[in-house]
Amino acid sequence: MNAPGPKEALALDCDAETFELIHQLEACYGPVVRIEASNHERPVWLLSDPDDIRRILVNQHRNYVKGVGFERVEMLLGNGIIVSDGAFWRRQRTMIQPAFSRGNMPRYFDMIKAVTLRLREQWRALAASGEPLDITTCMSEYALEIILRAIFSNDMERFFGAEEDHPFAFLTEDPTRNLMVAMKFRQLLKRVRALIAHRRETGERPFDLLSMMMDARASRTQEAMSDRELVDEVATMIIAGHETSAGTLNWAWYLMSSHAESRRLLRAESERVCPDGDLHYEQLSELTYTQQVLDETLRLYPPVWLFTRRALADDEIGGFSVAAGDNLFFSPYLVQHLPRFWDAPEAFKPERFSPDAQAPMQAFFPFSQGPRRCIGEFFSYVEMKTHLALMSREFRLRHIDDQPVRLEPAINLRTLHSINMTIEALDP
Ligand code: HEM
């Protein structure tokens, strides 16, 4: 049977045109669409049925490798675990996974809380002065500092300079990830090599991701990672670990600025769970409404709005034959906005994720699914919940511009322009 799809060839990529196209294609042809791609050698399959997506990412994952778009990411990240495949990916993932164990989270939490409290001081000053805040850049700097401290702990200052003007800061100033940025970033990673050499020489192992990755051993061979491998994984953590959380918090503040009831509930929850304002790690699991706000933000604006795979061998999807080498596109954005799963999909309704509302979780996958599901998912919730719990009880942010914020779907789903806010300190 011929798969449904347009007769003409179309160009599909991680870009704004594709963002528009996928909605039209799904509306015209349904949950399995086959597209002759003018910019790829092999056809593209756009899949939006949660069962098909799950089958590929979970059950049949061995038959699929990373696809279109990842070659561009490779310039930046080398062969880190976002990009790598097969036995090498499995080895790296197994070595890195323990660093993200639940047992380690309280220590990351202490660092995240300290960074958040410093930001709170800055916001107090801004609220007093009435000066506006570019929340997009602010969240980018905040999430970057957190991931850099998670990787390098106090060697961050020792090796990379003072907090405000560390050399990775350009990543927040220039959100494009073009060749120039990639080259500058890779250049900077030489300093990571120097830090690795220093730690090897001195035996210093502070509590951080780098130490854990240096000490990790492959289960079969007992080999450690080479310097090159470590550098690629550090690069991967820096990029994957900051743009996504930063984007989500940016959107969360934007949504909060126009949803008074959610703002009230968020604040009330923080005050109830942590009456003295001194948040503890154990309290994070009680922040259920905060979690719903984050999930609804990730539903509306999943930072990874599109990801791809390539088939290694022929397969059948939804009754149609997919050939080895074909490209598969999955879009959390598309599926998470489909009215057949989500009532009033464009509306911001955190209560959809309350336990008794029974959200269609099969149609919610902002962190992907299966063995390649995001390794930093839990970490990012610790970060984002800590941030919202500590900040939303004290500040109200108001969007300054009247015009709606526009989306920029590139590798990540960002706001086209920075969002400017005024900060108001709430009465205690
Ligand atoms: C809101 C926050 C985040 C979102 C929405 C997100 C989303 C995703 C998605 C969708 C993937 C899978 C991509 C694919 O299969 O092609 C992924 C993978 C990954 N993420 Fe995240 N991420 C977030 C935060 C983080 C953080 C904080 C870190 C690091 C601390 C991180 C590190 C990674 C890594 C290393 C991978 C590759 C995993 C593998 O292939 O084994 N992410 N993420």
GROMACS .gro file of C-alpha atoms and ligand atoms in nm:
model
  471
    1MET     CA    1   0.000   0.000   0.000
    2ASN     CA    2   0.128   0.346  -0.087
    3ALA     CA    3   0.178   0.564   0.213
    4PRO     CA    4  -0.016   0.892   0.220
    5GLY     CA    5   0.186   1.201   0.136
    6PRO     CA    6   0.226   1.492  -0.102
    7LYS     CA    7   0.318   1.425  -0.465
    8GLU     CA    8   0.572   1.704  -0.485
    9ALA     CA    9   0.909   1.691  -0.312
   10LEU     CA   10   0.950   1.919  -0.009
   11ALA     CA   11   1.255   2.045   0.182
   12LEU     CA   12   1.242   1.942   0.547
   13ASP     CA   13   1.484   2.043   0.819
   14CYS     CA   14   1.502   2.187   1.171
   15ASP     CA   15   1.368   2.524   1.055
   16ALA     CA   16   1.069   2.755   1.052
   17GLU     CA   17   0.936   2.632   0.716
   18THR     CA   18   0.928   2.273   0.837
   19PHE     CA   19   0.764   2.386   1.160
   20GLU     CA   20   0.474   2.524   0.952
   21LEU     CA   21   0.470   2.233   0.708
   22ILE     CA   22   0.441   1.949   0.958
   23HIS     CA   23   0.107   2.078   1.085
   24GLN     CA   24  -0.032   2.097   0.733
   25LEU     CA   25   0.102   1.754   0.643
   26GLU     CA   26  -0.050   1.593   0.950
   27ALA     CA   27  -0.385   1.768   0.889
   28CYS     CA   28  -0.393   1.658   0.522
   29TYR     CA   29  -0.256   1.306   0.539
   30GLY     CA   30  -0.291   1.181   0.897
   31PRO     CA   31  -0.050   1.019   1.144
   32VAL     CA   32   0.188   0.857   0.893
   33VAL     CA   33   0.309   1.080   0.609
   34ARG     CA   34   0.573   0.991   0.352
   35ILE     CA   35   0.749   1.286   0.193
   36GLU     CA   36   0.996   1.285  -0.094
   37ALA     CA   37   1.252   1.520   0.052
   38SER     CA   38   1.422   1.755  -0.195
   39ASN     CA   39   1.710   1.812   0.049
   40HIS     CA   40   1.777   1.451   0.156
   41GLU     CA   41   1.869   1.144  -0.041
   42ARG     CA   42   1.599   0.933   0.118
   43PRO     CA   43   1.233   1.005   0.192
   44VAL     CA   44   1.117   1.146   0.524
   45TRP     CA   45   0.839   0.988   0.728
   46LEU     CA   46   0.653   1.223   0.958
   47LEU     CA   47   0.500   1.022   1.242
   48SER     CA   48   0.247   1.154   1.490
   49ASP     CA   49   0.076   0.844   1.623
   50PRO     CA   50   0.202   0.787   1.981
   51ASP     CA   51   0.195   0.407   1.937
   52ASP     CA   52   0.414   0.423   1.625
   53ILE     CA   53   0.651   0.666   1.793
   54ARG     CA   54   0.677   0.453   2.103
   55ARG     CA   55   0.737   0.138   1.900
   56ILE     CA   56   1.034   0.297   1.724
   57LEU     CA   57   1.189   0.478   2.018
   58VAL     CA   58   1.131   0.205   2.274
   59ASN     CA   59   1.068  -0.140   2.121
   60GLN     CA   60   1.259  -0.116   1.795
   61HIS     CA   61   1.523   0.135   1.900
   62ARG     CA   62   1.808  -0.092   1.785
   63ASN     CA   63   1.693  -0.051   1.426
   64TYR     CA   64   1.719   0.329   1.437
   65VAL     CA   65   2.012   0.566   1.464
   66LYS     CA   66   2.031   0.943   1.495
   67GLY     CA   67   1.920   1.109   1.172
   68VAL     CA   68   1.896   1.436   0.983
   69GLY     CA   69   2.025   1.743   1.167
   70PHE     CA   70   2.262   1.564   1.400
   71GLU     CA   71   2.553   1.618   1.161
   72ARG     CA   72   2.524   1.990   1.235
   73VAL     CA   73   2.522   1.926   1.606
   74GLU     CA   74   2.833   1.713   1.560
   75MET     CA   75   3.037   2.024   1.470
   76LEU     CA   76   2.967   2.151   1.816
   77LEU     CA   77   2.958   1.836   2.024
   78GLY     CA   78   3.193   1.595   1.852
   79ASN     CA   79   3.091   1.238   1.924
   80GLY     CA   80   2.924   1.304   2.261
   81ILE     CA   81   2.624   1.092   2.365
   82ILE     CA   82   2.364   1.305   2.190
   83VAL     CA   83   2.529   1.231   1.857
   84SER     CA   84   2.692   0.889   1.894
   85ASP     CA   85   2.523   0.559   1.817
   86GLY     CA   86   2.560   0.183   1.860
   87ALA     CA   87   2.808   0.018   2.093
   88PHE     CA   88   3.004   0.339   2.155
   89TRP     CA   89   2.691   0.530   2.257
   90ARG     CA   90   2.587   0.244   2.489
   91ARG     CA   91   2.930   0.239   2.654
   92GLN     CA   92   2.927   0.616   2.709
   93ARG     CA   93   2.568   0.626   2.833
   94THR     CA   94   2.636   0.347   3.082
   95MET     CA   95   2.944   0.527   3.210
   96ILE     CA   96   2.771   0.864   3.244
   97GLN     CA   97   2.433   0.750   3.379
   98PRO     CA   98   2.546   0.705   3.746
   99ALA     CA   99   2.643   1.073   3.761
  100PHE     CA  100   2.271   1.152   3.717
  101SER     CA  101   2.152   0.909   3.986
  102ARG     CA  102   1.887   1.026   4.232
  103GLY     CA  103   2.143   0.984   4.510
  104ASN     CA  104   2.355   1.263   4.361
  105MET     CA  105   2.069   1.507   4.322
  106PRO     CA  106   2.075   1.661   4.673
  107ARG     CA  107   2.431   1.780   4.611
  108TYR     CA  108   2.343   1.936   4.278
  109PHE     CA  109   2.042   2.087   4.452
  110ASP     CA  110   2.264   2.268   4.705
  111MET     CA  111   2.456   2.428   4.420
  112ILE     CA  112   2.137   2.513   4.226
  113LYS     CA  113   1.986   2.671   4.534
  114ALA     CA  114   2.297   2.883   4.593
  115VAL     CA  115   2.292   3.007   4.232
  116THR     CA  116   1.919   3.083   4.263
  117LEU     CA  117   1.964   3.277   4.586
  118ARG     CA  118   2.228   3.492   4.419
  119LEU     CA  119   1.986   3.562   4.136
  120ARG     CA  120   1.722   3.648   4.393
  121GLU     CA  121   1.950   3.922   4.527
  122GLN     CA  122   1.989   4.064   4.177
  123TRP     CA  123   1.614   4.059   4.119
  124ARG     CA  124   1.555   4.232   4.453
  125ALA     CA  125   1.782   4.512   4.336
  126LEU     CA  126   1.608   4.530   3.998
  127ALA     CA  127   1.267   4.538   4.163
  128ALA     CA  128   1.382   4.825   4.384
  129SER     CA  129   1.525   5.022   4.092
  130GLY     CA  130   1.241   4.950   3.849
  131GLU     CA  131   1.492   4.855   3.582
  132PRO     CA  132   1.355   4.605   3.328
  133LEU     CA  133   1.493   4.255   3.284
  134ASP     CA  134   1.562   4.059   2.965
  135ILE     CA  135   1.430   3.730   3.104
  136THR     CA  136   1.543   3.529   2.799
  137THR     CA  137   1.909   3.618   2.844
  138CYS     CA  138   1.879   3.600   3.221
  139MET     CA  139   1.746   3.242   3.211
  140SER     CA  140   2.014   3.147   2.962
  141GLU     CA  141   2.290   3.281   3.191
  142TYR     CA  142   2.129   3.119   3.493
  143ALA     CA  143   2.101   2.772   3.334
  144LEU     CA  144   2.451   2.802   3.188
  145GLU     CA  145   2.600   2.882   3.528
  146ILE     CA  146   2.418   2.584   3.680
  147ILE     CA  147   2.539   2.335   3.423
  148LEU     CA  148   2.895   2.472   3.431
  149ARG     CA  149   2.903   2.438   3.810
  150ALA     CA  150   2.754   2.089   3.785
  151ILE     CA  151   3.039   1.993   3.551
  152PHE     CA  152   3.333   2.182   3.699
  153SER     CA  153   3.224   2.273   4.058
  154ASN     CA  154   3.469   2.525   4.204
  155ASP     CA  155   3.722   2.473   3.927
  156MET     CA  156   3.486   2.690   3.729
  157GLU     CA  157   3.642   3.004   3.881
  158ARG     CA  158   3.992   2.858   3.902
  159PHE     CA  159   4.006   2.760   3.537
  160PHE     CA  160   3.760   2.984   3.364
  161GLY     CA  161   3.763   3.311   3.557
  162ALA     CA  162   3.510   3.511   3.755
  163GLU     CA  163   3.141   3.438   3.752
  164GLU     CA  164   3.015   3.712   3.523
  165ASP     CA  165   3.280   3.707   3.255
  166HIS     CA  166   3.362   3.340   3.217
  167PRO     CA  167   3.462   3.253   2.860
  168PHE     CA  168   3.152   3.039   2.794
  169ALA     CA  169   2.934   3.349   2.831
  170PHE     CA  170   2.925   3.405   2.455
  171LEU     CA  171   2.690   3.106   2.433
  172THR     CA  172   2.418   3.316   2.593
  173GLU     CA  173   2.494   3.622   2.381
  174ASP     CA  174   2.478   3.445   2.046
  175PRO     CA  175   2.201   3.186   2.033
  176THR     CA  176   2.287   3.076   1.679
  177ARG     CA  177   2.499   2.764   1.661
  178ASN     CA  178   2.671   2.840   1.330
  179LEU     CA  179   3.019   2.739   1.224
  180MET     CA  180   3.183   3.042   1.390
  181VAL     CA  181   3.021   2.967   1.723
  182ALA     CA  182   3.110   2.599   1.690
  183MET     CA  183   3.475   2.687   1.623
  184LYS     CA  184   3.492   2.929   1.913
  185PHE     CA  185   3.334   2.674   2.141
  186ARG     CA  186   3.565   2.391   2.034
  187GLN     CA  187   3.862   2.625   2.081
  188LEU     CA  188   3.751   2.694   2.435
  189LEU     CA  189   3.736   2.325   2.508
  190LYS     CA  190   4.117   2.326   2.506
  191ARG     CA  191   4.088   2.476   2.851
  192VAL     CA  192   3.876   2.180   2.954
  193ARG     CA  193   4.162   1.957   2.838
  194ALA     CA  194   4.397   2.155   3.061
  195LEU     CA  195   4.163   2.106   3.356
  196ILE     CA  196   4.143   1.731   3.287
  197ALA     CA  197   4.524   1.714   3.275
  198HIS     CA  198   4.544   1.903   3.604
  199ARG     CA  199   4.301   1.665   3.771
  200ARG     CA  200   4.484   1.363   3.636
  201GLU     CA  201   4.814   1.501   3.767
  202THR     CA  202   4.694   1.602   4.111
  203GLY     CA  203   4.433   1.331   4.161
  204GLU     CA  204   4.186   1.605   4.262
  205ARG     CA  205   3.826   1.488   4.230
  206PRO     CA  206   3.578   1.743   4.361
  207PHE     CA  207   3.211   1.640   4.349
  208ASP     CA  208   3.108   1.718   3.994
  209LEU     CA  209   3.016   1.560   3.661
  210LEU     CA  210   3.369   1.585   3.526
  211SER     CA  211   3.515   1.389   3.819
  212MET     CA  212   3.247   1.124   3.785
  213MET     CA  213   3.305   1.091   3.413
  214MET     CA  214   3.683   1.071   3.467
  215ASP     CA  215   3.645   0.796   3.724
  216ALA     CA  216   3.386   0.597   3.531
  217ARG     CA  217   3.499   0.264   3.386
  218ALA     CA  218   3.347   0.069   3.096
  219SER     CA  219   3.183  -0.240   3.241
  220ARG     CA  220   3.344  -0.495   3.009
  221THR     CA  221   3.694  -0.356   2.954
  222GLN     CA  222   3.737  -0.143   3.266
  223GLU     CA  223   3.869   0.131   3.036
  224ALA     CA  224   3.833   0.497   3.131
  225MET     CA  225   3.728   0.767   2.885
  226SER     CA  226   4.005   0.926   2.681
  227ASP     CA  227   4.062   1.302   2.700
  228ARG     CA  228   3.893   1.345   2.365
  229GLU     CA  229   3.587   1.152   2.479
  230LEU     CA  230   3.568   1.346   2.802
  231VAL     CA  231   3.587   1.677   2.617
  232ASP     CA  232   3.306   1.574   2.379
  233GLU     CA  233   3.085   1.468   2.669
  234VAL     CA  234   3.156   1.792   2.856
  235ALA     CA  235   3.064   1.988   2.541
  236THR     CA  236   2.743   1.785   2.511
  237MET     CA  237   2.643   1.852   2.872
  238ILE     CA  238   2.711   2.225   2.839
  239ILE     CA  239   2.494   2.267   2.531
  240ALA     CA  240   2.221   2.009   2.602
  241GLY     CA  241   2.209   2.100   2.969
  242HIS     CA  242   2.155   2.473   2.944
  243GLU     CA  243   1.956   2.571   2.635
  244THR     CA  244   1.666   2.340   2.713
  245SER     CA  245   1.612   2.432   3.080
  246ALA     CA  246   1.674   2.799   3.000
  247GLY     CA  247   1.416   2.791   2.722
  248THR     CA  248   1.157   2.623   2.943
  249LEU     CA  249   1.203   2.875   3.225
  250ASN     CA  250   1.185   3.161   2.977
  251TRP     CA  251   0.851   3.029   2.850
  252ALA     CA  252   0.728   2.959   3.203
  253TRP     CA  253   0.785   3.322   3.308
  254TYR     CA  254   0.619   3.442   2.991
  255LEU     CA  255   0.313   3.224   3.055
  256MET     CA  256   0.303   3.322   3.421
  257SER     CA  257   0.301   3.691   3.331
  258SER     CA  258  -0.045   3.652   3.177
  259HIS     CA  259  -0.203   3.383   3.399
  260ALA     CA  260  -0.296   3.532   3.734
  261GLU     CA  261  -0.458   3.220   3.880
  262SER     CA  262  -0.154   3.003   3.802
  263ARG     CA  263   0.071   3.267   3.954
  264ARG     CA  264  -0.138   3.264   4.268
  265LEU     CA  265  -0.138   2.884   4.292
  266LEU     CA  266   0.236   2.863   4.231
  267ARG     CA  267   0.309   3.111   4.504
  268ALA     CA  268   0.062   2.951   4.744
  269GLU     CA  269   0.223   2.611   4.692
  270SER     CA  270   0.572   2.742   4.758
  271GLU     CA  271   0.453   2.909   5.080
  272ARG     CA  272   0.270   2.598   5.193
  273VAL     CA  273   0.549   2.349   5.116
  274CYS     CA  274   0.824   2.568   5.251
  275PRO     CA  275   0.674   2.814   5.500
  276ASP     CA  276   1.006   2.962   5.617
  277GLY     CA  277   1.126   3.024   5.258
  278ASP     CA  278   1.434   2.806   5.303
  279LEU     CA  279   1.372   2.534   5.045
  280HIS     CA  280   1.503   2.182   5.116
  281TYR     CA  281   1.565   1.909   4.862
  282GLU     CA  282   1.302   1.676   5.014
  283GLN     CA  283   1.036   1.941   4.962
  284LEU     CA  284   1.076   1.940   4.583
  285SER     CA  285   0.859   1.630   4.543
  286GLU     CA  286   0.576   1.812   4.721
  287LEU     CA  287   0.575   2.090   4.460
  288THR     CA  288   0.309   1.919   4.252
  289TYR     CA  289   0.147   2.228   4.106
  290THR     CA  290   0.491   2.365   4.012
  291GLN     CA  291   0.553   2.038   3.832
  292GLN     CA  292   0.222   2.078   3.645
  293VAL     CA  293   0.318   2.430   3.539
  294LEU     CA  294   0.647   2.301   3.404
  295ASP     CA  295   0.484   2.008   3.225
  296GLU     CA  296   0.225   2.235   3.066
  297THR     CA  297   0.505   2.472   2.960
  298LEU     CA  298   0.694   2.176   2.808
  299ARG     CA  299   0.377   2.063   2.634
  300LEU     CA  300   0.316   2.402   2.476
  301TYR     CA  301   0.679   2.483   2.403
  302PRO     CA  302   0.897   2.171   2.400
  303PRO     CA  303   1.254   2.301   2.349
  304VAL     CA  304   1.337   1.995   2.137
  305TRP     CA  305   1.040   2.044   1.905
  306LEU     CA  306   1.169   1.800   1.640
  307PHE     CA  307   1.408   1.507   1.642
  308THR     CA  308   1.498   1.249   1.385
  309ARG     CA  309   1.610   0.892   1.329
  310ARG     CA  310   1.733   0.685   1.032
  311ALA     CA  311   1.625   0.325   0.974
  312LEU     CA  312   1.907   0.069   0.960
  313ALA     CA  313   1.693  -0.211   0.812
  314ASP     CA  314   1.352  -0.227   0.644
  315ASP     CA  315   1.060  -0.199   0.885
  316GLU     CA  316   0.687  -0.158   0.884
  317ILE     CA  317   0.523   0.141   1.047
  318GLY     CA  318   0.146   0.181   1.074
  319GLY     CA  319   0.104  -0.080   0.797
  320PHE     CA  320   0.347   0.092   0.557
  321SER     CA  321   0.690  -0.029   0.446
  322VAL     CA  322   0.981   0.184   0.556
  323ALA     CA  323   1.309   0.110   0.376
  324ALA     CA  324   1.658   0.098   0.526
  325GLY     CA  325   1.806   0.448   0.511
  326ASP     CA  326   1.469   0.629   0.528
  327ASN     CA  327   1.443   0.927   0.760
  328LEU     CA  328   1.193   0.950   1.044
  329PHE     CA  329   1.078   1.279   1.195
  330PHE     CA  330   0.907   1.304   1.534
  331SER     CA  331   0.780   1.632   1.668
  332PRO     CA  332   0.682   1.663   2.034
  333TYR     CA  333   0.544   2.006   1.942
  334LEU     CA  334   0.312   1.865   1.677
  335VAL     CA  335   0.181   1.574   1.885
  336GLN     CA  336   0.147   1.784   2.200
  337HIS     CA  337  -0.078   2.029   2.012
  338LEU     CA  338  -0.308   1.777   1.843
  339PRO     CA  339  -0.673   1.829   1.938
  340ARG     CA  340  -0.737   1.457   1.921
  341PHE     CA  341  -0.531   1.421   2.237
  342TRP     CA  342  -0.547   1.761   2.399
  343ASP     CA  343  -0.860   1.957   2.466
  344ALA     CA  344  -0.809   2.328   2.368
  345PRO     CA  345  -0.447   2.249   2.284
  346GLU     CA  346  -0.334   2.612   2.256
  347ALA     CA  347  -0.459   2.700   2.605
  348PHE     CA  348  -0.228   2.704   2.906
  349LYS     CA  349  -0.392   2.473   3.159
  350PRO     CA  350  -0.151   2.322   3.412
  351GLU     CA  351  -0.440   2.134   3.575
  352ARG     CA  352  -0.442   1.896   3.276
  353PHE     CA  353  -0.143   1.733   3.447
  354SER     CA  354  -0.306   1.695   3.788
  355PRO     CA  355  -0.315   1.326   3.890
  356ASP     CA  356  -0.696   1.296   3.859
  357ALA     CA  357  -0.713   1.465   3.516
  358GLN     CA  358  -0.547   1.167   3.343
  359ALA     CA  359  -0.353   1.356   3.079
  360PRO     CA  360  -0.281   1.150   2.766
  361MET     CA  361   0.082   1.093   2.863
  362GLN     CA  362   0.143   0.879   2.553
  363ALA     CA  363   0.111   1.205   2.356
  364PHE     CA  364   0.360   1.392   2.579
  365PHE     CA  365   0.730   1.328   2.518
  366PRO     CA  366   0.936   1.649   2.557
  367PHE     CA  367   1.230   1.439   2.684
  368SER     CA  368   1.186   1.168   2.416
  369GLN     CA  369   1.134   0.802   2.516
  370GLY     CA  370   1.324   0.477   2.541
  371PRO     CA  371   1.694   0.423   2.599
  372ARG     CA  372   1.784   0.758   2.440
  373ARG     CA  373   1.551   0.951   2.659
  374CYS     CA  374   1.710   1.265   2.804
  375ILE     CA  375   1.971   1.181   3.066
  376GLY     CA  376   1.924   1.520   3.236
  377GLU     CA  377   1.546   1.505   3.278
  378PHE     CA  378   1.541   1.469   3.655
  379PHE     CA  379   1.825   1.718   3.696
  380SER     CA  380   1.635   1.974   3.490
  381TYR     CA  381   1.322   1.933   3.704
  382VAL     CA  382   1.531   1.986   4.018
  383GLU     CA  383   1.670   2.302   3.863
  384MET     CA  384   1.342   2.438   3.727
  385LYS     CA  385   1.134   2.357   4.035
  386THR     CA  386   1.392   2.512   4.267
  387HIS     CA  387   1.395   2.823   4.052
  388LEU     CA  388   1.018   2.865   4.034
  389ALA     CA  389   0.960   2.780   4.401
  390LEU     CA  390   1.211   3.034   4.526
  391MET     CA  391   1.142   3.311   4.279
  392SER     CA  392   0.766   3.299   4.218
  393ARG     CA  393   0.686   3.350   4.587
  394GLU     CA  394   0.875   3.677   4.590
  395PHE     CA  395   0.843   3.832   4.244
  396ARG     CA  396   0.584   3.908   3.984
  397LEU     CA  397   0.717   3.953   3.632
  398ARG     CA  398   0.521   4.159   3.381
  399HIS     CA  399   0.574   4.136   3.011
  400ILE     CA  400   0.655   4.486   2.888
  401ASP     CA  401   0.569   4.454   2.520
  402ASP     CA  402   0.208   4.428   2.409
  403GLN     CA  403   0.270   4.222   2.100
  404PRO     CA  404   0.263   3.843   2.126
  405VAL     CA  405   0.596   3.670   2.149
  406ARG     CA  406   0.701   3.493   1.829
  407LEU     CA  407   0.847   3.146   1.805
  408GLU     CA  408   1.180   3.068   1.647
  409PRO     CA  409   1.197   2.701   1.561
  410ALA     CA  410   1.565   2.622   1.502
  411ILE     CA  411   1.748   2.329   1.665
  412ASN     CA  412   1.566   2.441   1.980
  413LEU     CA  413   1.231   2.615   1.999
  414ARG     CA  414   1.315   2.964   2.119
  415THR     CA  415   1.149   3.302   2.133
  416LEU     CA  416   1.249   3.501   1.824
  417HIS     CA  417   1.336   3.805   2.035
  418SER     CA  418   1.428   3.838   2.398
  419ILE     CA  419   1.133   3.887   2.629
  420ASN     CA  420   1.152   4.196   2.846
  421MET     CA  421   0.988   4.205   3.186
  422THR     CA  422   0.952   4.440   3.478
  423ILE     CA  423   1.000   4.288   3.821
  424GLU     CA  424   0.773   4.366   4.108
  425ALA     CA  425   0.855   4.249   4.460
  426LEU     CA  426   0.544   4.090   4.611
  427ASP     CA  427   0.430   4.176   4.964
  428PRO     CA  428   0.559   3.917   5.207
  429HEM     C1  429   1.379   2.105   2.991
  429HEM     C2  430   1.494   2.045   2.982
  429HEM     C3  431   1.531   1.942   2.879
  429HEM     C4  432   1.463   1.893   2.771
  429HEM     C5  433   1.323   1.930   2.723
  429HEM     C6  434   1.547   1.795   2.707
  429HEM     C7  435   1.511   1.719   2.596
  429HEM     C8  436   1.586   1.616   2.543
  429HEM     C9  437   1.545   1.530   2.435
  429HEM    C10  438   1.413   1.539   2.359
  429HEM    C11  439   1.645   1.441   2.412
  429HEM    C12  440   1.645   1.326   2.310
  429HEM    C13  441   1.685   1.370   2.173
  429HEM    C14  442   1.681   1.253   2.078
  429HEM     O1  443   1.647   1.142   2.115
  429HEM     O2  444   1.715   1.271   1.962
  429HEM    C15  445   1.750   1.471   2.506
  429HEM    C16  446   1.869   1.402   2.515
  429HEM    C17  447   1.973   1.439   2.598
  429HEM     N1  448   1.971   1.538   2.694
  429HEM    FE1  449   1.816   1.654   2.742
  429HEM     N2  450   1.665   1.788   2.776
  429HEM    C18  451   1.659   1.875   2.883
  429HEM    C19  452   1.757   1.897   2.978
  429HEM    C20  453   1.880   1.837   2.980
  429HEM    C21  454   1.982   1.859   3.080
  429HEM    C22  455   1.967   1.952   3.200
  429HEM    C23  456   2.089   1.783   3.045
  429HEM    C24  457   2.223   1.767   3.114
  429HEM    C25  458   2.246   1.798   3.236
  429HEM    C26  459   2.054   1.711   2.924
  429HEM    C27  460   2.137   1.624   2.856
  429HEM    C28  461   2.094   1.542   2.753
  429HEM    C29  462   2.181   1.441   2.693
  429HEM    C30  463   2.326   1.415   2.728
  429HEM    C31  464   2.103   1.376   2.596
  429HEM    C32  465   2.146   1.260   2.505
  429HEM    C33  466   2.106   1.130   2.571
  429HEM    C34  467   2.138   1.008   2.486
  429HEM     O3  468   2.123   1.013   2.365
  429HEM     O4  469   2.177   0.908   2.547
  429HEM     N3  470   1.927   1.746   2.888
  429HEM     N4  471   1.712   1.577   2.585
   0.00000   0.00000   0.00000
